[in-house]
Amino acid sequence: MTKKLLSLLPLVVLAGVLAGCGQGSKSGNMSSTQAPAAGTVLVTVNGTPITNYDVDAYVMARTHGRKIKLNDQQRYMIAQEMVQLTLAAQEAKNEGLASKPEVQSELAMQRDMILANQAVEHFMDTATVPEDQLKQKYQEYAKSQSGEEYKASHILVKTKAEAEKIIKELEHGANFADLAKKDSQDPGSAKKGGELGWFKPQQMVPEFTAALEKLKPGEYTKTPVKTQYGWHVILLEKEKAAAPPSYTAMKPQLANQIKGSMVRDYLEKLKNKADVHWNISNPMTPPASATAAKTAAGGASKAPAAATSKK
């Protein structure tokens, strides 16, 4: 189904249904009996059946693969939209549009894309990731997550003079949180007394991190810190060694990452075994004649030098 065709249908119906999807039986004014079996025919359009499986497939196609549990009213409303889709498709066949070369190509491409996705999903579902690879992947991940974490607060102002004024107030015993609530231009942290919570060094701009790493817990910067956002006065509250999530917690995510690499290898093997004949050249590869001419030119330029040396 093409975007152009779908854009002509009353998509307000599907948009409204999907806005309530996920609620399923929780929708108080909608009945919620058990969903029909996948092959159950819900409606027939000029002899063409539309099954409950077709409805589910249609919703998945429109929601980029989301599997949504529909209640009775949602299923009926989407079936109504599919009736219009089916009628338009039947009319296209009656008008002989299905035989147009561009339509045939698009239908074949849609079919191949669906089959290709199924092949990849099947590979992902059946592939087994060796435990040693998982552990090695986790060690690499844990290493990347190691280091220090900081809990800090800051006061952000527009000018260096304003920051220097705040530092003087702190030196005379002013409360950091009170000054942040009063003077900080950072709306996200000002109302919390400047608190930024826990974060890793790489999450902040380099100038901010460099100033922070020079502090000990309880200290604040004695000179203003300039970043792209303005001038900061920074207070380091606490620091600790960063602890990555456990191996058990990360295992499913790491397995999917490794399977992603396995899929690429799998597809590369399929290509290497295939009989592929190109009728177009790779524009990124220089023509053989150009390569040969360049080689010849290089050889010719060296020849006189060689001859001279012999004399």
Short mmCIF file of C-alpha atoms in Angstrom, two decimals:
data_model
loop_
_atom_site.label_atom_id
_atom_site.label_comp_id
_atom_site.label_asym_id
_atom_site.label_seq_id
_atom_site.Cartn_x
_atom_site.Cartn_y
_atom_site.Cartn_z
CA MET A 1 0.00 0.00 0.00
CA THR A 2 1.40 3.35 -0.95
CA LYS A 3 1.45 6.50 1.13
CA LYS A 4 -0.39 8.31 -1.65
CA LEU A 5 -3.30 5.88 -1.52
CA LEU A 6 -3.43 5.84 2.26
CA SER A 7 -3.44 9.62 2.36
CA LEU A 8 -6.75 9.60 0.48
CA LEU A 9 -8.49 7.45 3.09
CA PRO A 10 -10.22 8.88 6.20
CA LEU A 11 -7.22 8.40 8.45
CA VAL A 12 -8.90 10.34 11.23
CA VAL A 13 -10.62 7.07 12.10
CA LEU A 14 -7.36 5.16 12.52
CA ALA A 15 -5.69 8.07 14.32
CA GLY A 16 -8.51 8.17 16.84
CA VAL A 17 -8.43 4.42 17.32
CA LEU A 18 -4.67 4.31 17.82
CA ALA A 19 -4.86 7.18 20.30
CA GLY A 20 -6.87 4.87 22.50
CA CYS A 21 -4.91 1.74 21.67
CA GLY A 22 -3.04 0.23 24.52
CA GLN A 23 -6.05 0.84 26.71
CA GLY A 24 -7.83 -2.19 25.27
CA SER A 25 -10.29 -3.52 27.80
CA LYS A 26 -9.67 -0.53 30.07
CA SER A 27 -11.82 1.67 27.80
CA GLY A 28 -14.94 1.94 29.85
CA ASN A 29 -17.39 2.63 27.00
CA MET A 30 -16.09 -0.09 24.68
CA SER A 31 -16.92 -3.78 24.81
CA SER A 32 -13.97 -6.07 25.30
CA THR A 33 -14.68 -9.68 24.43
CA GLN A 34 -11.98 -12.14 23.44
CA ALA A 35 -10.45 -11.31 20.06
CA PRO A 36 -11.54 -13.50 17.13
CA ALA A 37 -9.15 -16.15 15.88
CA ALA A 38 -6.57 -14.89 13.40
CA GLY A 39 -8.32 -16.43 10.38
CA THR A 40 -11.84 -15.34 11.31
CA VAL A 41 -13.51 -13.45 8.44
CA LEU A 42 -14.77 -10.12 9.76
CA VAL A 43 -16.26 -8.73 6.55
CA THR A 44 -16.42 -9.66 2.87
CA VAL A 45 -16.07 -7.01 0.16
CA ASN A 46 -17.27 -8.09 -3.29
CA GLY A 47 -16.19 -11.61 -2.44
CA THR A 48 -12.85 -10.61 -0.92
CA PRO A 49 -12.61 -11.61 2.77
CA ILE A 50 -10.99 -9.38 5.40
CA THR A 51 -9.84 -11.48 8.34
CA ASN A 52 -8.88 -10.55 11.87
CA TYR A 53 -5.30 -11.37 10.87
CA ASP A 54 -5.58 -8.80 8.06
CA VAL A 55 -6.70 -6.17 10.58
CA ASP A 56 -3.74 -6.90 12.86
CA ALA A 57 -1.34 -6.81 9.90
CA TYR A 58 -2.82 -3.49 8.74
CA VAL A 59 -2.38 -1.91 12.17
CA MET A 60 1.21 -3.16 12.39
CA ALA A 61 1.95 -1.72 8.95
CA ARG A 62 0.54 1.65 9.94
CA THR A 63 2.32 1.75 13.31
CA HIS A 64 5.78 0.60 12.15
CA GLY A 65 5.54 -2.87 13.65
CA ARG A 66 3.72 -2.17 16.92
CA LYS A 67 1.60 -5.09 18.09
CA ILE A 68 -1.53 -3.56 19.61
CA LYS A 69 -4.31 -5.39 21.41
CA LEU A 70 -7.58 -4.08 19.96
CA ASN A 71 -10.97 -4.12 21.63
CA ASP A 72 -14.17 -4.83 19.69
CA GLN A 73 -14.94 -1.24 18.72
CA GLN A 74 -11.38 -0.51 17.62
CA ARG A 75 -11.32 -3.69 15.52
CA TYR A 76 -14.63 -2.76 13.88
CA MET A 77 -13.56 0.81 13.11
CA ILE A 78 -10.31 -0.35 11.50
CA ALA A 79 -12.20 -3.01 9.51
CA GLN A 80 -14.37 -0.17 8.16
CA GLU A 81 -11.28 1.64 6.93
CA MET A 82 -9.99 -1.57 5.38
CA VAL A 83 -13.26 -1.94 3.46
CA GLN A 84 -12.53 1.38 1.77
CA LEU A 85 -8.93 0.32 1.14
CA THR A 86 -10.13 -2.96 -0.42
CA LEU A 87 -12.69 -1.19 -2.60
CA ALA A 88 -10.01 1.18 -3.90
CA ALA A 89 -7.68 -1.75 -4.61
CA GLN A 90 -10.45 -3.61 -6.45
CA GLU A 91 -11.15 -0.54 -8.55
CA ALA A 92 -7.46 -0.30 -9.43
CA LYS A 93 -7.58 -3.90 -10.70
CA ASN A 94 -10.76 -3.22 -12.65
CA GLU A 95 -9.07 -0.24 -14.31
CA GLY A 96 -6.08 -2.39 -15.25
CA LEU A 97 -3.73 -0.39 -13.06
CA ALA A 98 -2.25 -3.53 -11.49
CA SER A 99 -0.54 -4.35 -14.77
CA LYS A 100 1.37 -1.05 -14.95
CA PRO A 101 5.14 -1.73 -14.71
CA GLU A 102 5.68 0.76 -11.88
CA VAL A 103 2.83 -0.81 -9.90
CA GLN A 104 4.22 -4.29 -10.47
CA SER A 105 7.64 -3.12 -9.26
CA GLU A 106 6.20 -1.51 -6.15
CA LEU A 107 4.14 -4.59 -5.29
CA ALA A 108 7.18 -6.82 -5.76
CA MET A 109 9.29 -4.49 -3.61
CA GLN A 110 6.71 -4.48 -0.81
CA ARG A 111 6.60 -8.28 -0.93
CA ASP A 112 10.40 -8.58 -0.85
CA MET A 113 10.68 -6.13 2.04
CA ILE A 114 8.16 -8.12 4.09
CA LEU A 115 9.93 -11.40 3.34
CA ALA A 116 13.34 -9.88 4.09
CA ASN A 117 12.11 -8.60 7.44
CA GLN A 118 10.71 -12.02 8.22
CA ALA A 119 14.06 -13.63 7.36
CA VAL A 120 15.93 -11.24 9.66
CA GLU A 121 13.40 -11.68 12.49
CA HIS A 122 13.63 -15.46 12.14
CA PHE A 123 17.42 -15.29 12.28
CA MET A 124 17.30 -13.07 15.37
CA ASP A 125 14.81 -15.38 17.09
CA THR A 126 16.78 -18.54 16.40
CA ALA A 127 20.38 -17.32 16.65
CA THR A 128 22.27 -18.28 19.80
CA VAL A 129 24.91 -15.95 21.22
CA PRO A 130 27.83 -17.79 22.90
CA GLU A 131 28.18 -16.96 26.57
CA ASP A 132 31.84 -16.02 26.19
CA GLN A 133 30.91 -13.36 23.62
CA LEU A 134 28.28 -11.98 25.96
CA LYS A 135 30.75 -11.77 28.83
CA GLN A 136 33.40 -10.12 26.66
CA LYS A 137 30.81 -7.61 25.42
CA TYR A 138 29.80 -6.89 29.01
CA GLN A 139 33.42 -6.33 30.06
CA GLU A 140 33.83 -3.80 27.24
CA TYR A 141 30.60 -2.09 28.26
CA ALA A 142 31.51 -2.05 31.96
CA LYS A 143 34.90 -0.54 31.14
CA SER A 144 33.26 2.23 29.12
CA GLN A 145 30.96 2.99 32.05
CA SER A 146 33.71 3.03 34.67
CA GLY A 147 35.21 6.17 36.17
CA GLU A 148 33.81 8.80 38.48
CA GLU A 149 30.30 10.10 38.92
CA TYR A 150 29.62 13.51 40.38
CA LYS A 151 26.76 15.10 42.24
CA ALA A 152 26.98 18.85 41.82
CA SER A 153 25.07 22.12 41.81
CA HIS A 154 25.68 25.28 39.83
CA ILE A 155 24.59 28.87 39.49
CA LEU A 156 24.41 30.10 35.90
CA VAL A 157 24.52 33.82 35.12
CA LYS A 158 25.06 35.93 32.00
CA THR A 159 28.22 37.85 32.91
CA LYS A 160 31.53 37.23 34.62
CA ALA A 161 30.88 40.16 36.96
CA GLU A 162 27.65 38.55 38.18
CA ALA A 163 29.49 35.27 38.84
CA GLU A 164 32.25 37.06 40.74
CA LYS A 165 29.63 38.81 42.88
CA ILE A 166 28.06 35.44 43.77
CA ILE A 167 31.47 33.99 44.71
CA LYS A 168 32.06 36.92 47.08
CA GLU A 169 28.67 36.33 48.69
CA LEU A 170 29.55 32.66 49.18
CA GLU A 171 32.87 33.66 50.78
CA HIS A 172 30.89 35.77 53.24
CA GLY A 173 28.74 32.81 54.24
CA ALA A 174 25.79 32.96 51.83
CA ASN A 175 23.91 29.71 51.18
CA PHE A 176 24.60 28.23 47.74
CA ALA A 177 21.06 26.88 47.23
CA ASP A 178 19.47 30.19 48.20
CA LEU A 179 21.66 32.08 45.73
CA ALA A 180 20.86 29.56 42.99
CA LYS A 181 17.11 29.97 43.52
CA LYS A 182 17.49 33.75 43.44
CA ASP A 183 20.10 34.35 40.73
CA SER A 184 20.58 31.29 38.50
CA GLN A 185 19.45 31.59 34.88
CA ASP A 186 19.12 27.81 34.52
CA PRO A 187 15.36 27.18 34.90
CA GLY A 188 15.80 23.44 35.26
CA SER A 189 18.04 23.55 38.31
CA ALA A 190 17.42 26.99 39.85
CA LYS A 191 14.20 25.97 41.56
CA LYS A 192 16.05 23.00 43.09
CA GLY A 193 18.79 25.18 44.53
CA GLY A 194 21.06 24.58 41.54
CA GLU A 195 21.12 20.78 41.94
CA LEU A 196 22.10 18.82 38.82
CA GLY A 197 21.94 15.35 40.41
CA TRP A 198 24.39 12.57 39.62
CA PHE A 199 26.12 12.57 36.23
CA LYS A 200 29.21 11.30 34.43
CA PRO A 201 31.93 13.75 33.33
CA GLN A 202 31.23 13.22 29.62
CA GLN A 203 27.64 14.37 30.09
CA MET A 204 28.78 17.95 30.68
CA VAL A 205 30.58 20.38 28.38
CA PRO A 206 34.40 20.11 28.69
CA GLU A 207 34.92 23.45 30.48
CA PHE A 208 32.37 22.52 33.14
CA THR A 209 33.92 19.07 33.70
CA ALA A 210 37.48 20.42 33.82
CA ALA A 211 36.56 22.87 36.59
CA LEU A 212 34.59 20.23 38.49
CA GLU A 213 37.43 17.69 38.48
CA LYS A 214 39.67 20.17 40.35
CA LEU A 215 37.25 20.38 43.29
CA LYS A 216 36.93 18.27 46.40
CA PRO A 217 33.49 17.42 47.80
CA GLY A 218 32.10 20.51 49.53
CA GLU A 219 34.18 22.97 47.50
CA TYR A 220 32.95 25.49 44.94
CA THR A 221 34.83 27.21 42.13
CA LYS A 222 36.65 30.32 43.31
CA THR A 223 36.73 31.81 39.81
CA PRO A 224 33.84 31.90 37.28
CA VAL A 225 33.68 29.11 34.71
CA LYS A 226 32.87 30.15 31.14
CA THR A 227 30.92 27.79 28.83
CA GLN A 228 28.71 28.25 25.80
CA TYR A 229 25.76 28.72 28.15
CA GLY A 230 27.21 31.57 30.19
CA TRP A 231 29.18 31.89 33.45
CA HIS A 232 28.97 29.24 36.16
CA VAL A 233 29.73 28.95 39.83
CA ILE A 234 29.98 25.21 40.55
CA LEU A 235 29.63 23.33 43.82
CA LEU A 236 30.82 19.71 44.03
CA GLU A 237 28.66 17.92 46.58
CA LYS A 238 29.72 14.27 46.28
CA GLU A 239 31.65 11.91 44.04
CA LYS A 240 31.73 8.13 43.67
CA ALA A 241 33.00 5.39 41.43
CA ALA A 242 30.55 4.73 38.62
CA ALA A 243 28.91 1.30 38.86
CA PRO A 244 27.60 -0.20 35.58
CA PRO A 245 24.37 -2.24 35.54
CA SER A 246 24.79 -5.91 36.39
CA TYR A 247 25.61 -8.55 33.79
CA THR A 248 22.17 -10.11 34.25
CA ALA A 249 20.42 -6.80 33.64
CA MET A 250 22.46 -6.02 30.53
CA LYS A 251 22.47 -9.52 29.02
CA PRO A 252 19.34 -9.16 26.81
CA GLN A 253 20.48 -5.81 25.42
CA LEU A 254 24.01 -7.06 24.77
CA ALA A 255 22.65 -10.19 23.09
CA ASN A 256 20.64 -8.05 20.67
CA GLN A 257 23.72 -5.96 19.88
CA ILE A 258 25.75 -9.08 19.08
CA LYS A 259 22.88 -10.52 17.05
CA GLY A 260 22.86 -7.29 15.04
CA SER A 261 26.46 -7.98 14.03
CA MET A 262 25.57 -11.61 13.34
CA VAL A 263 22.77 -10.48 11.01
CA ARG A 264 25.20 -8.33 9.02
CA ASP A 265 27.57 -11.31 8.70
CA TYR A 266 24.64 -13.54 7.72
CA LEU A 267 23.55 -11.14 4.96
CA GLU A 268 27.14 -10.79 3.75
CA LYS A 269 27.43 -14.59 3.47
CA LEU A 270 24.20 -14.69 1.47
CA LYS A 271 25.63 -12.09 -0.90
CA ASN A 272 28.92 -13.94 -1.26
CA LYS A 273 27.10 -17.17 -2.20
CA ALA A 274 24.72 -15.44 -4.61
CA ASP A 275 25.09 -15.13 -8.37
CA VAL A 276 24.96 -11.34 -8.77
CA HIS A 277 25.50 -9.63 -12.13
CA TRP A 278 25.82 -5.84 -12.19
CA ASN A 279 24.77 -3.87 -15.25
CA ILE A 280 25.84 -0.55 -13.75
CA SER A 281 29.25 0.47 -12.50
CA ASN A 282 30.12 1.65 -9.02
CA PRO A 283 30.52 5.45 -9.27
CA MET A 284 32.86 5.36 -6.28
CA THR A 285 35.33 3.09 -8.10
CA PRO A 286 37.61 4.81 -10.66
CA PRO A 287 37.42 3.27 -14.17
CA ALA A 288 40.13 0.73 -15.00
CA SER A 289 41.35 2.91 -17.88
CA ALA A 290 41.90 5.84 -15.52
CA THR A 291 43.83 3.65 -13.10
CA ALA A 292 45.97 2.26 -15.89
CA ALA A 293 46.67 5.74 -17.29
CA LYS A 294 47.69 6.98 -13.85
CA THR A 295 50.05 4.03 -13.41
CA ALA A 296 51.54 4.58 -16.85
CA ALA A 297 52.00 8.27 -16.19
CA GLY A 298 53.78 7.50 -12.94
CA GLY A 299 56.10 5.08 -14.68
CA ALA A 300 56.86 7.55 -17.44
CA SER A 301 57.73 10.30 -15.00
CA LYS A 302 60.23 8.04 -13.30
CA ALA A 303 61.90 6.85 -16.51
CA PRO A 304 63.93 10.00 -17.29
CA ALA A 305 65.25 10.10 -13.76
CA ALA A 306 66.40 6.52 -14.10
CA ALA A 307 68.04 7.27 -17.43
CA THR A 308 69.80 10.29 -16.00
CA SER A 309 71.18 8.27 -13.14
CA LYS A 310 72.67 5.78 -15.57
CA LYS A 311 74.63 8.56 -17.28
#
